[in-house]
Amino acid sequence: MKTVSSLPVDDDGTEPTPLRRQPTQRRSARRVERMLDACAHLLDDVGYEALSTTRIAERAGVAIGSVYQFFPDKRAITQEVTRRNVELFVSRVGARFLDEDYRGWWEAVDAIIDEYVDMHRSVPGFKSLHFGDVVDLNLLDSDSENNMVIAGRLRGLLLEEYGLADSEELDVAVLVAVEAGDAVLKLAFRRDPKGEPEIVAAAKQLIRSFLSRRLNPRRQRQQA
């Protein structure tokens, strides 16, 4: 059985990117960020099908040649927006883990869902793209579906913070929890642009209940 993965890495240990080349100057880096911001806003405004490199260049206020200097096509730009979403999501969750004290993994799971919901409400492009599944189920990693990649990152956070036993069972449990939570949360936002609170609460209950049955009995007694 294939286990959940982290984001893929190149041979030199760095994460591969869809960029044709990395910006080496601050001005170039800012220009790339403007392109990504423009892509994110356009995804919300017109959707992926109507997205184009020309529209991205116009929205970012850059020459079309600047876009092609760094990205071969709109899919590559969207892929980089997705990567940025993932990194932002994981960093925000990690910051909450540092700043807040949780009684156990179940409260940490609630915090993870809260961050997903907040990003859906506040981060341009996220409600249209999520983690890339709207465009391509293998957008983050050609060998793993996007939610498998996300599960790997969240699994790593839970292992680091709560010392859960690393096992194939944990791999499967986290992946199923991510898939189920993602589906229910998408339903919450289909019914309400801000996320229907009752369905968000149901997603938390669903994931907590599922994981509590899959993780060890001592932690179940702590939750109870």
Tab-separated table of C-alpha atoms in Angstrom:
chain	number	residue	atom	x	y	z
A	1	MET	CA	0.000	0.000	0.000
A	2	LYS	CA	1.252	3.455	-0.857
A	3	THR	CA	1.762	5.591	2.226
A	4	VAL	CA	1.130	9.299	2.466
A	5	SER	CA	4.021	11.449	1.331
A	6	SER	CA	5.470	14.810	2.099
A	7	LEU	CA	5.985	17.313	-0.677
A	8	PRO	CA	8.379	15.791	-3.241
A	9	VAL	CA	12.039	16.774	-3.124
A	10	ASP	CA	14.779	16.969	-5.730
A	11	ASP	CA	18.084	15.142	-5.410
A	12	ASP	CA	19.652	18.165	-3.722
A	13	GLY	CA	17.027	18.040	-0.969
A	14	THR	CA	15.018	21.051	-2.138
A	15	GLU	CA	11.363	20.950	-3.152
A	16	PRO	CA	10.886	21.060	-6.944
A	17	THR	CA	8.960	24.019	-8.292
A	18	PRO	CA	7.218	24.785	-11.580
A	19	LEU	CA	9.385	27.902	-11.969
A	20	ARG	CA	11.592	27.886	-15.044
A	21	ARG	CA	14.217	29.635	-12.949
A	22	GLN	CA	14.386	31.036	-9.445
A	23	PRO	CA	14.377	34.830	-9.140
A	24	THR	CA	17.793	35.917	-7.906
A	25	GLN	CA	17.044	39.586	-7.195
A	26	ARG	CA	14.524	41.091	-4.808
A	27	ARG	CA	12.864	42.963	-7.661
A	28	SER	CA	12.392	39.746	-9.628
A	29	ALA	CA	11.048	37.951	-6.564
A	30	ARG	CA	8.502	40.725	-6.020
A	31	ARG	CA	7.487	40.495	-9.675
A	32	VAL	CA	6.898	36.746	-9.350
A	33	GLU	CA	4.818	37.336	-6.213
A	34	ARG	CA	2.694	39.852	-8.134
A	35	MET	CA	2.094	37.227	-10.806
A	36	LEU	CA	1.032	34.692	-8.190
A	37	ASP	CA	-1.242	37.228	-6.501
A	38	ALA	CA	-2.775	38.111	-9.861
A	39	CYS	CA	-3.351	34.447	-10.659
A	40	ALA	CA	-5.015	33.881	-7.274
A	41	HIS	CA	-7.403	36.825	-7.688
A	42	LEU	CA	-8.246	35.862	-11.270
A	43	LEU	CA	-9.083	32.316	-10.195
A	44	ASP	CA	-11.742	33.799	-7.927
A	45	ASP	CA	-12.926	36.305	-10.546
A	46	VAL	CA	-13.036	34.252	-13.768
A	47	GLY	CA	-12.133	30.641	-12.908
A	48	TYR	CA	-9.371	28.393	-14.214
A	49	GLU	CA	-10.802	27.821	-17.691
A	50	ALA	CA	-10.872	31.552	-18.467
A	51	LEU	CA	-7.473	32.125	-16.877
A	52	SER	CA	-4.630	32.969	-19.257
A	53	THR	CA	-1.040	34.128	-19.046
A	54	THR	CA	-2.066	37.350	-20.806
A	55	ARG	CA	-4.677	38.104	-18.149
A	56	ILE	CA	-2.198	37.301	-15.404
A	57	ALA	CA	0.393	39.657	-16.913
A	58	GLU	CA	-2.162	42.463	-17.261
A	59	ARG	CA	-3.432	42.006	-13.685
A	60	ALA	CA	0.114	41.860	-12.303
A	61	GLY	CA	1.229	44.895	-14.288
A	62	VAL	CA	4.112	43.061	-15.970
A	63	ALA	CA	5.073	42.334	-19.549
A	64	ILE	CA	3.954	38.975	-20.924
A	65	GLY	CA	7.629	38.195	-21.506
A	66	SER	CA	8.221	38.460	-17.763
A	67	VAL	CA	5.618	35.779	-17.181
A	68	TYR	CA	7.255	33.394	-19.645
A	69	GLN	CA	10.648	34.199	-18.160
A	70	PHE	CA	9.541	32.340	-15.032
A	71	PHE	CA	6.555	30.160	-16.022
A	72	PRO	CA	5.866	28.111	-19.165
A	73	ASP	CA	2.054	28.304	-18.931
A	74	LYS	CA	-0.944	29.039	-16.704
A	75	ARG	CA	-0.873	25.557	-15.184
A	76	ALA	CA	2.637	26.161	-13.852
A	77	ILE	CA	1.570	29.461	-12.290
A	78	THR	CA	-1.470	27.789	-10.744
A	79	GLN	CA	0.744	24.997	-9.448
A	80	GLU	CA	2.994	27.553	-7.751
A	81	VAL	CA	-0.047	29.255	-6.200
A	82	THR	CA	-1.065	25.836	-4.888
A	83	ARG	CA	2.384	25.250	-3.411
A	84	ARG	CA	2.201	28.667	-1.778
A	85	ASN	CA	-1.214	27.784	-0.330
A	86	VAL	CA	0.177	24.561	1.122
A	87	GLU	CA	3.153	26.300	2.690
A	88	LEU	CA	0.944	29.049	4.109
A	89	PHE	CA	-1.500	26.492	5.495
A	90	VAL	CA	1.207	24.403	7.148
A	91	SER	CA	3.012	27.463	8.542
A	92	ARG	CA	-0.224	28.859	9.982
A	93	VAL	CA	-1.055	25.540	11.593
A	94	GLY	CA	2.494	25.283	12.939
A	95	ALA	CA	2.273	28.799	14.380
A	96	ARG	CA	-0.941	27.895	16.183
A	97	PHE	CA	0.711	24.799	17.600
A	98	LEU	CA	3.471	27.024	19.009
A	99	ASP	CA	1.180	29.758	20.350
A	100	GLU	CA	-1.677	27.704	21.771
A	101	ASP	CA	-1.833	24.860	24.271
A	102	TYR	CA	-4.036	21.916	23.305
A	103	ARG	CA	-5.137	19.139	25.617
A	104	GLY	CA	-4.467	16.614	22.886
A	105	TRP	CA	-4.437	15.820	19.183
A	106	TRP	CA	-8.237	16.197	18.935
A	107	GLU	CA	-8.044	19.927	19.759
A	108	ALA	CA	-5.136	20.245	17.325
A	109	VAL	CA	-7.330	18.704	14.615
A	110	ASP	CA	-10.007	21.317	15.350
A	111	ALA	CA	-7.348	24.040	14.970
A	112	ILE	CA	-6.267	22.593	11.620
A	113	ILE	CA	-9.865	22.721	10.383
A	114	ASP	CA	-10.228	26.297	11.668
A	115	GLU	CA	-7.186	27.331	9.616
A	116	TYR	CA	-8.601	25.655	6.494
A	117	VAL	CA	-11.903	27.488	6.974
A	118	ASP	CA	-10.192	30.835	7.593
A	119	MET	CA	-8.007	30.462	4.495
A	120	HIS	CA	-11.092	29.586	2.461
A	121	ARG	CA	-12.664	32.854	3.624
A	122	SER	CA	-9.660	35.156	3.438
A	123	VAL	CA	-6.910	33.939	1.076
A	124	PRO	CA	-7.380	34.933	-2.594
A	125	GLY	CA	-7.631	31.945	-4.895
A	126	PHE	CA	-8.023	29.394	-2.129
A	127	LYS	CA	-11.787	29.021	-2.448
A	128	SER	CA	-11.353	28.367	-6.168
A	129	LEU	CA	-8.250	26.215	-5.998
A	130	HIS	CA	-8.150	24.652	-2.514
A	131	PHE	CA	-4.971	22.561	-2.782
A	132	GLY	CA	-5.084	22.171	-6.548
A	133	ASP	CA	-7.825	19.570	-6.889
A	134	VAL	CA	-10.028	21.902	-8.924
A	135	VAL	CA	-7.378	21.868	-11.656
A	136	ASP	CA	-5.514	18.591	-11.306
A	137	LEU	CA	-5.597	15.851	-8.659
A	138	ASN	CA	-1.836	15.423	-9.135
A	139	LEU	CA	-0.920	19.094	-9.274
A	140	LEU	CA	1.467	19.010	-6.298
A	141	ASP	CA	3.173	15.690	-7.057
A	142	SER	CA	2.860	13.656	-10.249
A	143	ASP	CA	2.973	10.417	-8.226
A	144	SER	CA	0.574	11.337	-5.390
A	145	GLU	CA	-2.864	12.917	-5.284
A	146	ASN	CA	-2.928	16.344	-3.670
A	147	ASN	CA	-4.758	15.273	-0.514
A	148	MET	CA	-2.174	12.530	-0.001
A	149	VAL	CA	0.534	15.202	-0.037
A	150	ILE	CA	-1.447	17.377	2.394
A	151	ALA	CA	-2.033	14.380	4.661
A	152	GLY	CA	1.692	13.755	4.756
A	153	ARG	CA	2.400	17.294	5.918
A	154	LEU	CA	-0.306	17.223	8.612
A	155	ARG	CA	0.739	13.759	9.736
A	156	GLY	CA	4.260	15.111	10.238
A	157	LEU	CA	2.953	17.937	12.413
A	158	LEU	CA	0.916	15.552	14.561
A	159	LEU	CA	3.839	13.146	14.947
A	160	GLU	CA	6.179	15.950	15.971
A	161	GLU	CA	3.789	17.582	18.431
A	162	TYR	CA	1.988	14.612	19.987
A	163	GLY	CA	4.352	11.674	19.667
A	164	LEU	CA	1.833	9.414	17.968
A	165	ALA	CA	3.239	6.055	16.963
A	166	ASP	CA	4.458	6.191	13.358
A	167	SER	CA	2.737	3.389	11.485
A	168	GLU	CA	0.922	2.480	8.302
A	169	GLU	CA	-2.298	2.610	10.315
A	170	LEU	CA	-1.611	6.267	11.136
A	171	ASP	CA	-0.861	6.936	7.452
A	172	VAL	CA	-4.220	5.520	6.418
A	173	ALA	CA	-6.121	7.193	9.267
A	174	VAL	CA	-4.773	10.670	8.484
A	175	LEU	CA	-5.327	10.264	4.740
A	176	VAL	CA	-8.942	9.145	5.214
A	177	ALA	CA	-9.520	11.984	7.702
A	178	VAL	CA	-8.151	14.535	5.214
A	179	GLU	CA	-10.266	13.178	2.351
A	180	ALA	CA	-13.439	13.049	4.459
A	181	GLY	CA	-12.864	16.465	6.025
A	182	ASP	CA	-12.080	18.032	2.650
A	183	ALA	CA	-15.320	16.688	1.157
A	184	VAL	CA	-17.506	17.850	4.056
A	185	LEU	CA	-15.870	21.287	4.230
A	186	LYS	CA	-16.391	21.787	0.499
A	187	LEU	CA	-20.063	21.030	1.119
A	188	ALA	CA	-20.091	23.697	3.859
A	189	PHE	CA	-18.853	26.313	1.379
A	190	ARG	CA	-21.158	25.212	-1.414
A	191	ARG	CA	-24.099	25.919	0.874
A	192	ASP	CA	-22.719	29.171	2.341
A	193	PRO	CA	-19.907	31.375	0.908
A	194	LYS	CA	-18.570	31.816	4.450
A	195	GLY	CA	-18.905	28.146	5.344
A	196	GLU	CA	-22.083	26.890	7.007
A	197	PRO	CA	-21.196	26.658	10.736
A	198	GLU	CA	-23.258	23.530	11.361
A	199	ILE	CA	-21.475	21.632	8.606
A	200	VAL	CA	-18.050	22.870	9.720
A	201	ALA	CA	-18.896	21.605	13.217
A	202	ALA	CA	-20.026	18.298	11.719
A	203	ALA	CA	-16.699	17.974	9.884
A	204	LYS	CA	-14.833	18.394	13.166
A	205	GLN	CA	-17.027	15.805	14.868
A	206	LEU	CA	-16.641	13.362	11.982
A	207	ILE	CA	-12.848	13.583	11.919
A	208	ARG	CA	-12.471	13.481	15.693
A	209	SER	CA	-14.726	10.431	15.959
A	210	PHE	CA	-12.951	8.596	13.158
A	211	LEU	CA	-9.433	9.276	14.419
A	212	SER	CA	-10.329	8.470	18.015
A	213	ARG	CA	-11.315	4.948	16.924
A	214	ARG	CA	-8.117	4.477	14.902
A	215	LEU	CA	-5.579	5.817	17.411
A	216	ASN	CA	-4.583	4.050	20.599
A	217	PRO	CA	-7.141	3.385	23.358
A	218	ARG	CA	-5.288	5.423	25.997
A	219	ARG	CA	-5.701	8.585	23.930
A	220	GLN	CA	-9.377	7.746	23.426
A	221	ARG	CA	-9.808	7.653	27.219
A	222	GLN	CA	-8.010	11.017	27.493
A	223	GLN	CA	-10.419	12.535	24.954
A	224	ALA	CA	-13.430	11.130	26.801
